[in-house]
XYZ file of C-alpha atoms in Angstrom:
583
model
C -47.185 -7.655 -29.276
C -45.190 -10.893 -29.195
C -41.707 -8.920 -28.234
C -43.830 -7.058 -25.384
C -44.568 -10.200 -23.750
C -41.398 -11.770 -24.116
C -40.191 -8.328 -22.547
C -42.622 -8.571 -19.778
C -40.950 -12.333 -19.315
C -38.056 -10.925 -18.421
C -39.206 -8.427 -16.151
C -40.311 -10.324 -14.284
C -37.650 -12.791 -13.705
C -35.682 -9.765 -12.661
C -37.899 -8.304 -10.638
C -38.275 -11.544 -8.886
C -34.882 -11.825 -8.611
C -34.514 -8.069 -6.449
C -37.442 -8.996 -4.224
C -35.452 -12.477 -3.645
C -32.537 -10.553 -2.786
C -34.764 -7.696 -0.575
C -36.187 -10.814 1.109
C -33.006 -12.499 2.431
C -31.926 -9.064 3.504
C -34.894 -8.462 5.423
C -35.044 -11.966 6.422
C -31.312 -11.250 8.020
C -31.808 -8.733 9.844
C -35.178 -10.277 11.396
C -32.987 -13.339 12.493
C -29.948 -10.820 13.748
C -32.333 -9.134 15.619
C -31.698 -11.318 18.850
C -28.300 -11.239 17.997
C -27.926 -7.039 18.653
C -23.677 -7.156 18.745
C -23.691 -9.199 14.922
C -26.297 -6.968 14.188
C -24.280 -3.332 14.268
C -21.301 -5.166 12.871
C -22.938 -6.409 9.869
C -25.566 -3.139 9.438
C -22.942 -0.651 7.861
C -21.961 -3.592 5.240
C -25.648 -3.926 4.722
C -27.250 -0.396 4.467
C -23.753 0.070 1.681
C -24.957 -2.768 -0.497
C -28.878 -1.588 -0.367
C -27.558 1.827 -2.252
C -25.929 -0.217 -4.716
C -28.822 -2.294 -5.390
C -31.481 0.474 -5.244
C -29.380 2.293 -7.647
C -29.149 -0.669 -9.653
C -33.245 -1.663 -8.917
C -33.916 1.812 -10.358
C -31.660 1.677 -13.678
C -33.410 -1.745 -14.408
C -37.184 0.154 -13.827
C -35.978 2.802 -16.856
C -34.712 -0.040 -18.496
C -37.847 -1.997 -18.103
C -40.042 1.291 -19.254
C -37.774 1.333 -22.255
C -38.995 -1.746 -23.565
C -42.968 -1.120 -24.217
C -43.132 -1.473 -27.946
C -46.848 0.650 -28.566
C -49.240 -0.862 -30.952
C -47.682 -0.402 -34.327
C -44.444 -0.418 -33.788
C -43.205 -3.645 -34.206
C -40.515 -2.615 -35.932
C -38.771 -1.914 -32.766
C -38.758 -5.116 -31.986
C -34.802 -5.237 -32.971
C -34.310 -2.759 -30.614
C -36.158 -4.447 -27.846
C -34.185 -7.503 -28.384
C -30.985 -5.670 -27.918
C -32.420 -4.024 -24.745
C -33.504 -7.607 -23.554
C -29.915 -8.897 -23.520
C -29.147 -6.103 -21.766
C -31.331 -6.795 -19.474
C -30.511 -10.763 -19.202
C -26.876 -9.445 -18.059
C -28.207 -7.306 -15.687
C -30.256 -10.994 -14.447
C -26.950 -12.605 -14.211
C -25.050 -10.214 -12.215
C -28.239 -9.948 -9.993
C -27.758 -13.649 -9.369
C -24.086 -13.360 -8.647
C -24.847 -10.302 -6.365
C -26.877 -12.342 -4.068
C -24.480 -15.326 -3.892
C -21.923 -12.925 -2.946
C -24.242 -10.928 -0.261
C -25.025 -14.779 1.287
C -20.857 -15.023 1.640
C -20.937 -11.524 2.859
C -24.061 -11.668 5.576
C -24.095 -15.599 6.383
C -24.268 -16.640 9.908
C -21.070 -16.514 11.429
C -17.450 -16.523 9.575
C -17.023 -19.556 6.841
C -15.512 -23.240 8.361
C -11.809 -22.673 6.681
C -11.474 -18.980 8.907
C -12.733 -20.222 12.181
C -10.482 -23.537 11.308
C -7.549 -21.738 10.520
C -8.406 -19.363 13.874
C -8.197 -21.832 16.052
C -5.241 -23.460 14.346
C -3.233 -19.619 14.992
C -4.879 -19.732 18.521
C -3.280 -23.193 19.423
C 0.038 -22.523 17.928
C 0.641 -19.186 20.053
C -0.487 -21.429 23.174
C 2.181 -23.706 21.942
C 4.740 -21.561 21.191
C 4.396 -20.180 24.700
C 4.759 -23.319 26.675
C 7.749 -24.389 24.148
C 9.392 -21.172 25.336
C 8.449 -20.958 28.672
C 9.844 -24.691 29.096
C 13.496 -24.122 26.808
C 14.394 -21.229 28.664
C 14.124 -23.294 31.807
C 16.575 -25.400 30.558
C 18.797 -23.088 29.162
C 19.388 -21.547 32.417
C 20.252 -25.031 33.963
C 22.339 -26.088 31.240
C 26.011 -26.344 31.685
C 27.752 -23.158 30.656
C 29.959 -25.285 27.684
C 26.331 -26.478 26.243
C 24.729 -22.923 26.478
C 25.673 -21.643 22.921
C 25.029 -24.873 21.624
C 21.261 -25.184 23.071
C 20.662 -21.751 21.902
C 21.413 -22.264 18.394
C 18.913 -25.235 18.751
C 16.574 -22.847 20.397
C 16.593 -20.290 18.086
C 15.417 -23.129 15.075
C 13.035 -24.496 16.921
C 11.823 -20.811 17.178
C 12.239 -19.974 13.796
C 10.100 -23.247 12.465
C 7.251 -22.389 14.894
C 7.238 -18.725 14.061
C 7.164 -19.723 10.582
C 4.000 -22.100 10.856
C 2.191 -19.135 13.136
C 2.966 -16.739 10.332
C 1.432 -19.296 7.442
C -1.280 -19.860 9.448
C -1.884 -16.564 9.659
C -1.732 -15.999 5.720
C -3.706 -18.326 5.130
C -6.182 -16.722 7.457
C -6.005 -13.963 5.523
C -7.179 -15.291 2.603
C -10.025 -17.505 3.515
C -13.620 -17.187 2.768
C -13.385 -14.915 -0.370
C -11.303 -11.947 1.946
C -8.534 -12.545 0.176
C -10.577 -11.595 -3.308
C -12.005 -8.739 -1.358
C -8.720 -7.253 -0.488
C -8.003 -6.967 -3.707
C -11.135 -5.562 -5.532
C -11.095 -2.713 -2.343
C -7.704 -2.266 -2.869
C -7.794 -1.337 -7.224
C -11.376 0.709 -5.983
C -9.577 2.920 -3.818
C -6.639 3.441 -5.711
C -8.604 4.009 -9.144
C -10.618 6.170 -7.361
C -7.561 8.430 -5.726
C -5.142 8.204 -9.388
C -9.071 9.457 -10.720
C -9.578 12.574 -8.160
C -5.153 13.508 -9.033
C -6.235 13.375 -12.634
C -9.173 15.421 -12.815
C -6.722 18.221 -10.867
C -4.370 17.801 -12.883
C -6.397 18.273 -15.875
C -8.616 21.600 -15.409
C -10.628 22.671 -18.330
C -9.366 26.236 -18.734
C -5.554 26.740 -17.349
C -5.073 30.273 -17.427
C -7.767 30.506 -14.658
C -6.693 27.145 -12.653
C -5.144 27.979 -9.435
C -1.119 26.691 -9.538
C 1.448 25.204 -7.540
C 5.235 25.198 -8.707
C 7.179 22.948 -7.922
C 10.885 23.121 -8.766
C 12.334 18.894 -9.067
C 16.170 20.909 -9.115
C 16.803 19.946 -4.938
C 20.166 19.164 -4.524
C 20.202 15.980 -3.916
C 19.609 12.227 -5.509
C 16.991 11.342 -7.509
C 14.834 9.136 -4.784
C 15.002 12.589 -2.475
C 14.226 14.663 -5.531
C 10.851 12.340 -6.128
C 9.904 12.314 -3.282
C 10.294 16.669 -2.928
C 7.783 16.080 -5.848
C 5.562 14.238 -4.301
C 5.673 16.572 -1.103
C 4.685 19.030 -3.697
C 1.805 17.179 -4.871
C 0.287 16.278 -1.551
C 0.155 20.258 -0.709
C -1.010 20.790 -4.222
C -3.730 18.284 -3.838
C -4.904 19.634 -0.099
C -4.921 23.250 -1.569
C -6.897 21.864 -4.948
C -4.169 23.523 -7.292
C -2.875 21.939 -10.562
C 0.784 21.253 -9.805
C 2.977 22.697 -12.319
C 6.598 20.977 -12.618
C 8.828 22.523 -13.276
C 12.116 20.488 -14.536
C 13.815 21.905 -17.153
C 17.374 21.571 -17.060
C 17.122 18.417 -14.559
C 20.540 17.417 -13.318
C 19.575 13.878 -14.380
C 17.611 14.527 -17.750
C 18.519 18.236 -19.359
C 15.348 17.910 -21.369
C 13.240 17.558 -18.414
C 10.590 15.508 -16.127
C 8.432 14.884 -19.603
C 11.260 13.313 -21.712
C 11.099 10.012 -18.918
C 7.831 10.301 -17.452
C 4.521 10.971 -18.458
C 3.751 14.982 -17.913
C 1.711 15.261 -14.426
C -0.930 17.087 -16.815
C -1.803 17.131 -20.561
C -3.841 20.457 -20.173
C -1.785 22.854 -18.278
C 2.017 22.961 -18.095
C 1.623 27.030 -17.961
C 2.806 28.901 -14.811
C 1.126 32.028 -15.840
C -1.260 33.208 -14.227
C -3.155 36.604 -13.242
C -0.911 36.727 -9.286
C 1.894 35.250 -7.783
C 3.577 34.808 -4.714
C 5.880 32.602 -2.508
C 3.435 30.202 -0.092
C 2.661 31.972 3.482
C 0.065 29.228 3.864
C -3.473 28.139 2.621
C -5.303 31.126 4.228
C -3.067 33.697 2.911
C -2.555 32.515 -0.572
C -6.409 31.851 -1.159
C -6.344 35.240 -3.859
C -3.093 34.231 -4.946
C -3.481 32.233 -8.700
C 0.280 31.027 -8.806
C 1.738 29.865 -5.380
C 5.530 29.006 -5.874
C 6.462 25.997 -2.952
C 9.734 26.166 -1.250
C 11.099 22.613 -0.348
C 10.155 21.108 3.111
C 12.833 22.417 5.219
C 11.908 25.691 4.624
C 8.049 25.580 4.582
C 6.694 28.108 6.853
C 3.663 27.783 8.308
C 3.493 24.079 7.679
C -0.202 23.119 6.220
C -1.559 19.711 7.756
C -1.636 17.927 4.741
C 2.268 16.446 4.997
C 2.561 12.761 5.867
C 2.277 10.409 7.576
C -1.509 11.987 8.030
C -4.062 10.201 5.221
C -7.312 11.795 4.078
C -10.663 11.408 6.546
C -12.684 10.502 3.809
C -10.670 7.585 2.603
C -9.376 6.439 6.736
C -11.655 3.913 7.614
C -11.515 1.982 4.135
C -7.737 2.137 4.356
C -7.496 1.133 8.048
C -9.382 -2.118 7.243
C -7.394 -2.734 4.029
C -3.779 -1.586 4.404
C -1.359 -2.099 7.396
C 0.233 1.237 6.910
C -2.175 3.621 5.892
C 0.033 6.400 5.545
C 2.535 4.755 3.089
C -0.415 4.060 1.023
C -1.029 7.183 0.559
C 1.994 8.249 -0.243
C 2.803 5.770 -2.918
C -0.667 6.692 -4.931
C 0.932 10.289 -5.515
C 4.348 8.226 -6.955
C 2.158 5.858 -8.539
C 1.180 8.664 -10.993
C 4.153 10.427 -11.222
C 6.390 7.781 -12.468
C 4.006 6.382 -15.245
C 6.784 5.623 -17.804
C 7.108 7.061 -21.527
C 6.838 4.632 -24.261
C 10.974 4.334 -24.703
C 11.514 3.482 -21.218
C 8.454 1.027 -20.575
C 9.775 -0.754 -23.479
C 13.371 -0.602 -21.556
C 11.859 -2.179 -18.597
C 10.603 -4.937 -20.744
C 13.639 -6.074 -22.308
C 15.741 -5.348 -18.946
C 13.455 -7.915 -17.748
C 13.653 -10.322 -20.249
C 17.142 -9.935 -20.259
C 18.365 -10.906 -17.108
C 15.471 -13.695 -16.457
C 13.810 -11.960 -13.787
C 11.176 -14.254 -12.316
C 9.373 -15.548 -9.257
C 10.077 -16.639 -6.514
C 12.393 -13.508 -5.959
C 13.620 -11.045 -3.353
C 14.976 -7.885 -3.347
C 18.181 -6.778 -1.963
C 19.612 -3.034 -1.642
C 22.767 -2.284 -0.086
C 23.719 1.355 -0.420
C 27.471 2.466 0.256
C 29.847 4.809 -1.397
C 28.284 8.493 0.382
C 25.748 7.151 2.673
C 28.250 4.834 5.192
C 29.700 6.459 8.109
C 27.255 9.773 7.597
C 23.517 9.000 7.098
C 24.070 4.972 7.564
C 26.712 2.490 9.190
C 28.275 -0.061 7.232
C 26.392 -3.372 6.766
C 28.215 -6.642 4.963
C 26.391 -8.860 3.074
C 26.162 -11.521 5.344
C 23.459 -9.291 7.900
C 21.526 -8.858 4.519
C 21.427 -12.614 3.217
C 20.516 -13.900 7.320
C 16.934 -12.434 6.509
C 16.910 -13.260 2.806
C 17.090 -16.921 3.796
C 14.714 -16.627 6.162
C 12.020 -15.305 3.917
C 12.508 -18.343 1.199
C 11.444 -20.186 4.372
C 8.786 -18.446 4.878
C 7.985 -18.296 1.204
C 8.913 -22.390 0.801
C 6.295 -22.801 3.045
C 3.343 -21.328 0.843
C 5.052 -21.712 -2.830
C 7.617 -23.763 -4.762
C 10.800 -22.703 -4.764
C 12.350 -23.872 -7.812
C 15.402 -21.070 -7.378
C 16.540 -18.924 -4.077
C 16.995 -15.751 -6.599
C 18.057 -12.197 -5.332
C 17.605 -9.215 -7.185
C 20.676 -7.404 -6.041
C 20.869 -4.226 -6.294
C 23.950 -1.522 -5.074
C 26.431 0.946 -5.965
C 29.169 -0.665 -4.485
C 30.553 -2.745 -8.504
C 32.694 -5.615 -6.099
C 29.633 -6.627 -4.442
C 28.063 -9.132 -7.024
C 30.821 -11.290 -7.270
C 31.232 -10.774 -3.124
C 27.558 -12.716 -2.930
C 27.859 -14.798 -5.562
C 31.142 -16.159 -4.212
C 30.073 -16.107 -0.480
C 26.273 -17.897 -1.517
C 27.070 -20.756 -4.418
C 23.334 -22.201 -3.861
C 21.524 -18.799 -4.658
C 21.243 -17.109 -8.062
C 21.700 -13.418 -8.055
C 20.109 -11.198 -10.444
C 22.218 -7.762 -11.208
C 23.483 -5.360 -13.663
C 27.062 -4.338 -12.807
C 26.618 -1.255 -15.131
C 24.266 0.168 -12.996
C 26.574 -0.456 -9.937
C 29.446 1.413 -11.788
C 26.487 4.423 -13.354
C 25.499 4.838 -9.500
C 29.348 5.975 -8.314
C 29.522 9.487 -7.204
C 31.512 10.453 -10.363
C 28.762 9.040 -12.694
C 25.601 9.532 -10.307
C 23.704 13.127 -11.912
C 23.738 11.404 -16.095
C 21.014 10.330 -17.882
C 22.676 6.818 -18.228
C 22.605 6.615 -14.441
C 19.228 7.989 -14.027
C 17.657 4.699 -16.214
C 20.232 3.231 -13.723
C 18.243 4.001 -10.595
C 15.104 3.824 -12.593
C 15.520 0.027 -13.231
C 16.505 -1.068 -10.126
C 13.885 0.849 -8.232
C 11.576 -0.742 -10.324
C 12.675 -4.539 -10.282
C 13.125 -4.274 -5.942
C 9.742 -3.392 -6.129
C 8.296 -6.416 -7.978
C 10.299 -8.755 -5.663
C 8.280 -10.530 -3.278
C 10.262 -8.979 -0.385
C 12.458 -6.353 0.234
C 15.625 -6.655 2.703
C 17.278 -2.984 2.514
C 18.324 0.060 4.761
C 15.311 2.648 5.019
C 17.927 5.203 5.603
C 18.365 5.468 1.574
C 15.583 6.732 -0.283
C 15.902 4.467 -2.874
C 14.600 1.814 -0.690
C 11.695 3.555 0.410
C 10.631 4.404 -3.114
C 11.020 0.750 -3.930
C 8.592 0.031 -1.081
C 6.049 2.626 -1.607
C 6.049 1.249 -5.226
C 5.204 -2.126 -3.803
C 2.579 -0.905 -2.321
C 0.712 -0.161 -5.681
C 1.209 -3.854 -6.314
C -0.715 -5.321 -4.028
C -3.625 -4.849 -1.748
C -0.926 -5.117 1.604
C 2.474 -4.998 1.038
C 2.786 -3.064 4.352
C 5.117 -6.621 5.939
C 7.094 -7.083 2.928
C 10.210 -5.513 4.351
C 13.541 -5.966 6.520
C 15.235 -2.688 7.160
C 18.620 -3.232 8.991
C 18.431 0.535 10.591
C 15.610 2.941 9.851
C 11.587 2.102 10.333
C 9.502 3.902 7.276
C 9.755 7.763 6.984
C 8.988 10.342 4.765
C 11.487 13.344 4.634
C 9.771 16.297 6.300
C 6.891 14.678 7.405
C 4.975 15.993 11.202
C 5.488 14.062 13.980
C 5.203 9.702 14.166
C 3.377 9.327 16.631
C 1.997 5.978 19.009
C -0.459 5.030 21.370
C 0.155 2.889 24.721
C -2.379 0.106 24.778
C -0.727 -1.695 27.515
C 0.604 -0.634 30.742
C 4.699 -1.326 31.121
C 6.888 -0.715 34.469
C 10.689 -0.125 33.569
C 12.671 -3.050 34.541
C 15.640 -0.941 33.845
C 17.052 2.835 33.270
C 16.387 2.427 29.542
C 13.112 2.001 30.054
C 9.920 4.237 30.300
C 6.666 3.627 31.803
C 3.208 3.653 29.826
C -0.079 3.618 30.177
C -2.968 3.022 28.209
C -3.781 5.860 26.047
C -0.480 7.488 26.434
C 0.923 9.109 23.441
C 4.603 7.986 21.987
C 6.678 9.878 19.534
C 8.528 7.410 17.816
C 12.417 7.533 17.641
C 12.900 4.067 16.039
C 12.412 0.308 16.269
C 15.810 -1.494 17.475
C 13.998 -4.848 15.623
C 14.394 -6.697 18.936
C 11.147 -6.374 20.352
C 11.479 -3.052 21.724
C 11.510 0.446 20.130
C 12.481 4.135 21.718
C 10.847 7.488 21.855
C 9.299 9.974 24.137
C 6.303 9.825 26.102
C 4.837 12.753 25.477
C 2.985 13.396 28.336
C 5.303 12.469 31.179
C 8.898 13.738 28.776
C 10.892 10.881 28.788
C 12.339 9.433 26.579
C 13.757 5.471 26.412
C 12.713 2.185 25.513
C 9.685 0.247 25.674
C 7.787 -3.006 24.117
C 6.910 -2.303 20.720
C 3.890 -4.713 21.199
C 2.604 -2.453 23.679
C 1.737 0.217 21.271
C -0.292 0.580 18.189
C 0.092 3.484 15.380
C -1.084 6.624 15.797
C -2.614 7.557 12.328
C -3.186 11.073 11.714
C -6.695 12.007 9.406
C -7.050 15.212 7.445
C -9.898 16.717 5.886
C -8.469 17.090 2.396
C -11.085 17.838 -0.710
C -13.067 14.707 -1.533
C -13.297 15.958 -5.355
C -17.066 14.865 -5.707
C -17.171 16.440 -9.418
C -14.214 13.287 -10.514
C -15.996 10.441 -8.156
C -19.445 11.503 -10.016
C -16.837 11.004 -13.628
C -15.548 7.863 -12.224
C -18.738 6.546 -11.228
C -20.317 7.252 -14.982
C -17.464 5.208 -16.875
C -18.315 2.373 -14.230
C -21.535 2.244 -15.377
């Protein structure tokens, strides 16, 4: 009887423990109850962490049921002991679940946010009135001093932007968010990599439903991922395995599998009972095998294309991410370029090799086919302006032992170009992959692990400073998105804002009003909707408002994103798997 009583010891404790936590719950809400506004912003956090715990509260009742050793049957007792450890984990994370709720439902945001609030508050004040007061004097000063007192200006600027901006990241981080950010940010992305896996993975595959996808578009290898992951989207909205097919790859003869892992390791069979050419997701629904055609020539277009992000996930990623939509998108390349053993281990001593380290930032100039076609020419120097100014921003928050670059580009004279030009920073590069990215050498296998390496080291650089015009800088920042929780501001593009080939319309919405103060402008109002043409990085950006038809420039401040949600399949069968291996 002795190990019942201990058992009933323990029990207790717990128990105790719950109706400590169901108390200060209850005890909150009483006290929010004259507080109605803190009240409806802190209920949705609440009534999500009282399913957790009832869950929990009911897994410790079987748990405590277990444990009755009859009269008897005292041999048990060894059994009971192992339950009762169990069970004293289970205490322990109880405990550190109700420290955390206290964080989580306290009165009022912790002393360092509403310090460091205040702190950004008074600095924008500040920056105003230093502003407002220099321009004054600009405009009296005497035309020989004017270029002068601007490049003073423009410092002065540049320091005070700088402290806002710390502030600010600070702010971000303060009071456990930080930590939050980044256990929301591996849930949601564990649980999306799950729901692609348990697709990709049916059970029988000559009765899955099938999309082909063909990797052979003629083009680079950054436009050729990302015509697979174009695939995969559609593949995923339609619930069909996708079925790759890459045999005789420009870049890799032997196919997708011989560099990456296989997008499924149950069914790389197109067979199947019917097949046809997509005429959209009504139509096909009989059709087994649905063959894709690439983007341009998709006809009708189905709604899952970017930059629209599932309904189910949009409110968790609007609160985490400042680009939802590139999120999205870079969970799909997340899985698809999950390296084989030979080229992880490649990465590795590529690594070691040329002393890649932190503090670091990436740089990608592309030349050779893109310049006077897709993109204009840009010299080093506009590049290495906005490099420097991120190790201030960066000197500001870390030591910098070393102003490294990570320089990637397929132009072979450029190295020596920066290294010449910038004595005092240390640039990271491998020439051969310059030379392996020339149009002569571009479609080997040699310049494939090329393209493969630098993609992969300009996305572990703290920032990126590229053209978005090249898809190799895109992939490189939907990569870096995988990395961290945010990595939405970690980017300088000298041309292009973010796109995704084929995607449906970019869209804004006014939230202030704006009267032209000139022919290139166009008027808003609140609520109107912009299509986006493009952000000229000086504080205004162009497109159409759609409902008046014009088209010019207006205050990108004065706008927010337009964020598109689709009801894609929420897979409940692979959240219910995912949810058993957490417990």
């Amino acid at each position: 009887m002795r190990p019942w009583a201990g058992s009933w010891r323990w029990i207790t404790l717990v128990l105790l423990a719950w109706g400590t936590l169901l108390f200060y719950i209850g005890g909150h809400l009483v006290r929010d109850s004259e507080h109605p506004e803190r009240s409806s912003r802190e209920l949705s956090k609440i009534l999500a962490k009282l399913e957790r715990l009832k869950q929990q509260n009911e897994d410790l009742r079987r748990m405590a049921e277990s444990l009755r050793i009859p009269e008897g049957q005292a041999e048990a007792g060894s059994l009971a002991a192992g339950k009762l450890r169990s069970l004293e984990d289970q205490l322990t994370r109880a405990k550190q679940k109700i420290h955390s709720f206290q964080k989580l439902t306290g009165d009022g945001p912790g002393p360092t946010q509403e310090e460091l609030r205040r702190r950004v508050e008074n600095g924008v004040k500040e920056f105003w009135y230093f502003v407002r007061s220099e321009v004054k004097k600009l405009a009296n000063a005497e035309p020989s001093e004017r270029q002068k007192y601007a490049d003073t200006l423009l410092q002065d600027l540049g320091h005070q932007e700088r402290s806002i901006m710390t502030d600010l990241y600070y702010l971000s981080q303060a009071d456990g968010v930080g930590e939050w950010r980044v256990k929301e940010a591996k849930d949601l992305s564990d649980l999306v990599q799950n729901r692609i896996t348990y697709l990709q993975n049916p059970p029988d595959c000559s009765k899955a439903r099938k999309l082909v996808c063909n990797i052979n578009k003629g083009c680079g290898y950054g436009c050729q991922l990302h015509h697979v992951v174009y695939c995969f989207m559609i593949a995923y909205g339609t619930q069909r395995t996708l079925i790759l097919e890459s045999h005789n790859w420009r870049y890799a003869p032997g196919g997708w599998e011989t560099v990456f892992l296989p997008v499924s390791n149950t069914c790389t069979d197109r067979s199947g009972a019917t097949t046809g050419h997509w005429s959209g997701e009504a139509h096909d629904k009989d059709v087994q095998v649905v063959e894709l055609p690439i983007v341009d020539s998709l006809h009708p277009r189905p709604p899952y294309l970017p930059l629209a992000i599932p309904e189910d996930l949009a409110p968790r990623l609007h609160r985490l991410h400042g680009d939802p939509s590139v999120w999205w998108v870079s969970q799909f390349v997340k899985y698809l370029v999950r390296p084989q053993a030979w080229l992880d281990k490649e990465i590795q001593q590529t690594t070691a090799k040329l002393g890649f380290k932190h503090p670091i930032i990436g740089v990608h100039v592309r030349r050779t086919d893109k310049v006077g076609t897709e993109a204009a020419f840009h010299p080093i120097e506009e590049y290495m302006l906005h490099v420097e100014e991120q190790f201030q921003h960066l000197a500001r928050r870390v030591h910098i032992d070393k102003k490294r670059v990570y320089l990637a580009t397929d132009d072979p004279s450029l190295l020596q170009e920066a290294k010449t030009k910038y004595p005092d920073y240390e640039f990271i590069s491998d020439n051969s992959i310059s030379w392996s990215a020339g149009l002569h050498n571009r479609y080997t296998e040699n310049s494939l692990r090329g393209v493969i390496l630098d993609i992969h080291f300009l996305s572990q650089t703290d920032f990126l400073v590229c053209t978005f015009s090249s898809q190799v800088c895109r992939v490189a920042y939907e990569i870096m998105q995988t990395l961290h929780p945010d990595a939405s501001s970690f980017f300088y593009s000298l041309d292009d804002i973010y796109y995704f080939g084929g995607q449906n319309a970019h869209n804004q919405i006014a939230i202030y009003p704006h009267q032209p103060r000139n022919s290139e402008d166009i008027p808003l109002e609140p609520g109107d909707v912009i299509g986006v043409a493009g952000n000229h990085w000086d504080g205004y950006s162009k497109g159409i408002n759609r409902k008046l038809g014009r088209t010019g420039l207006y205050p990108s401040y004065k706008v927010k994103e337009k964020i598109e949600t689709v009801k894609y399949p929420m897979y409940p069968e692979a959240d219910k798997l995912l949810n058993s291996q957490k417990k």
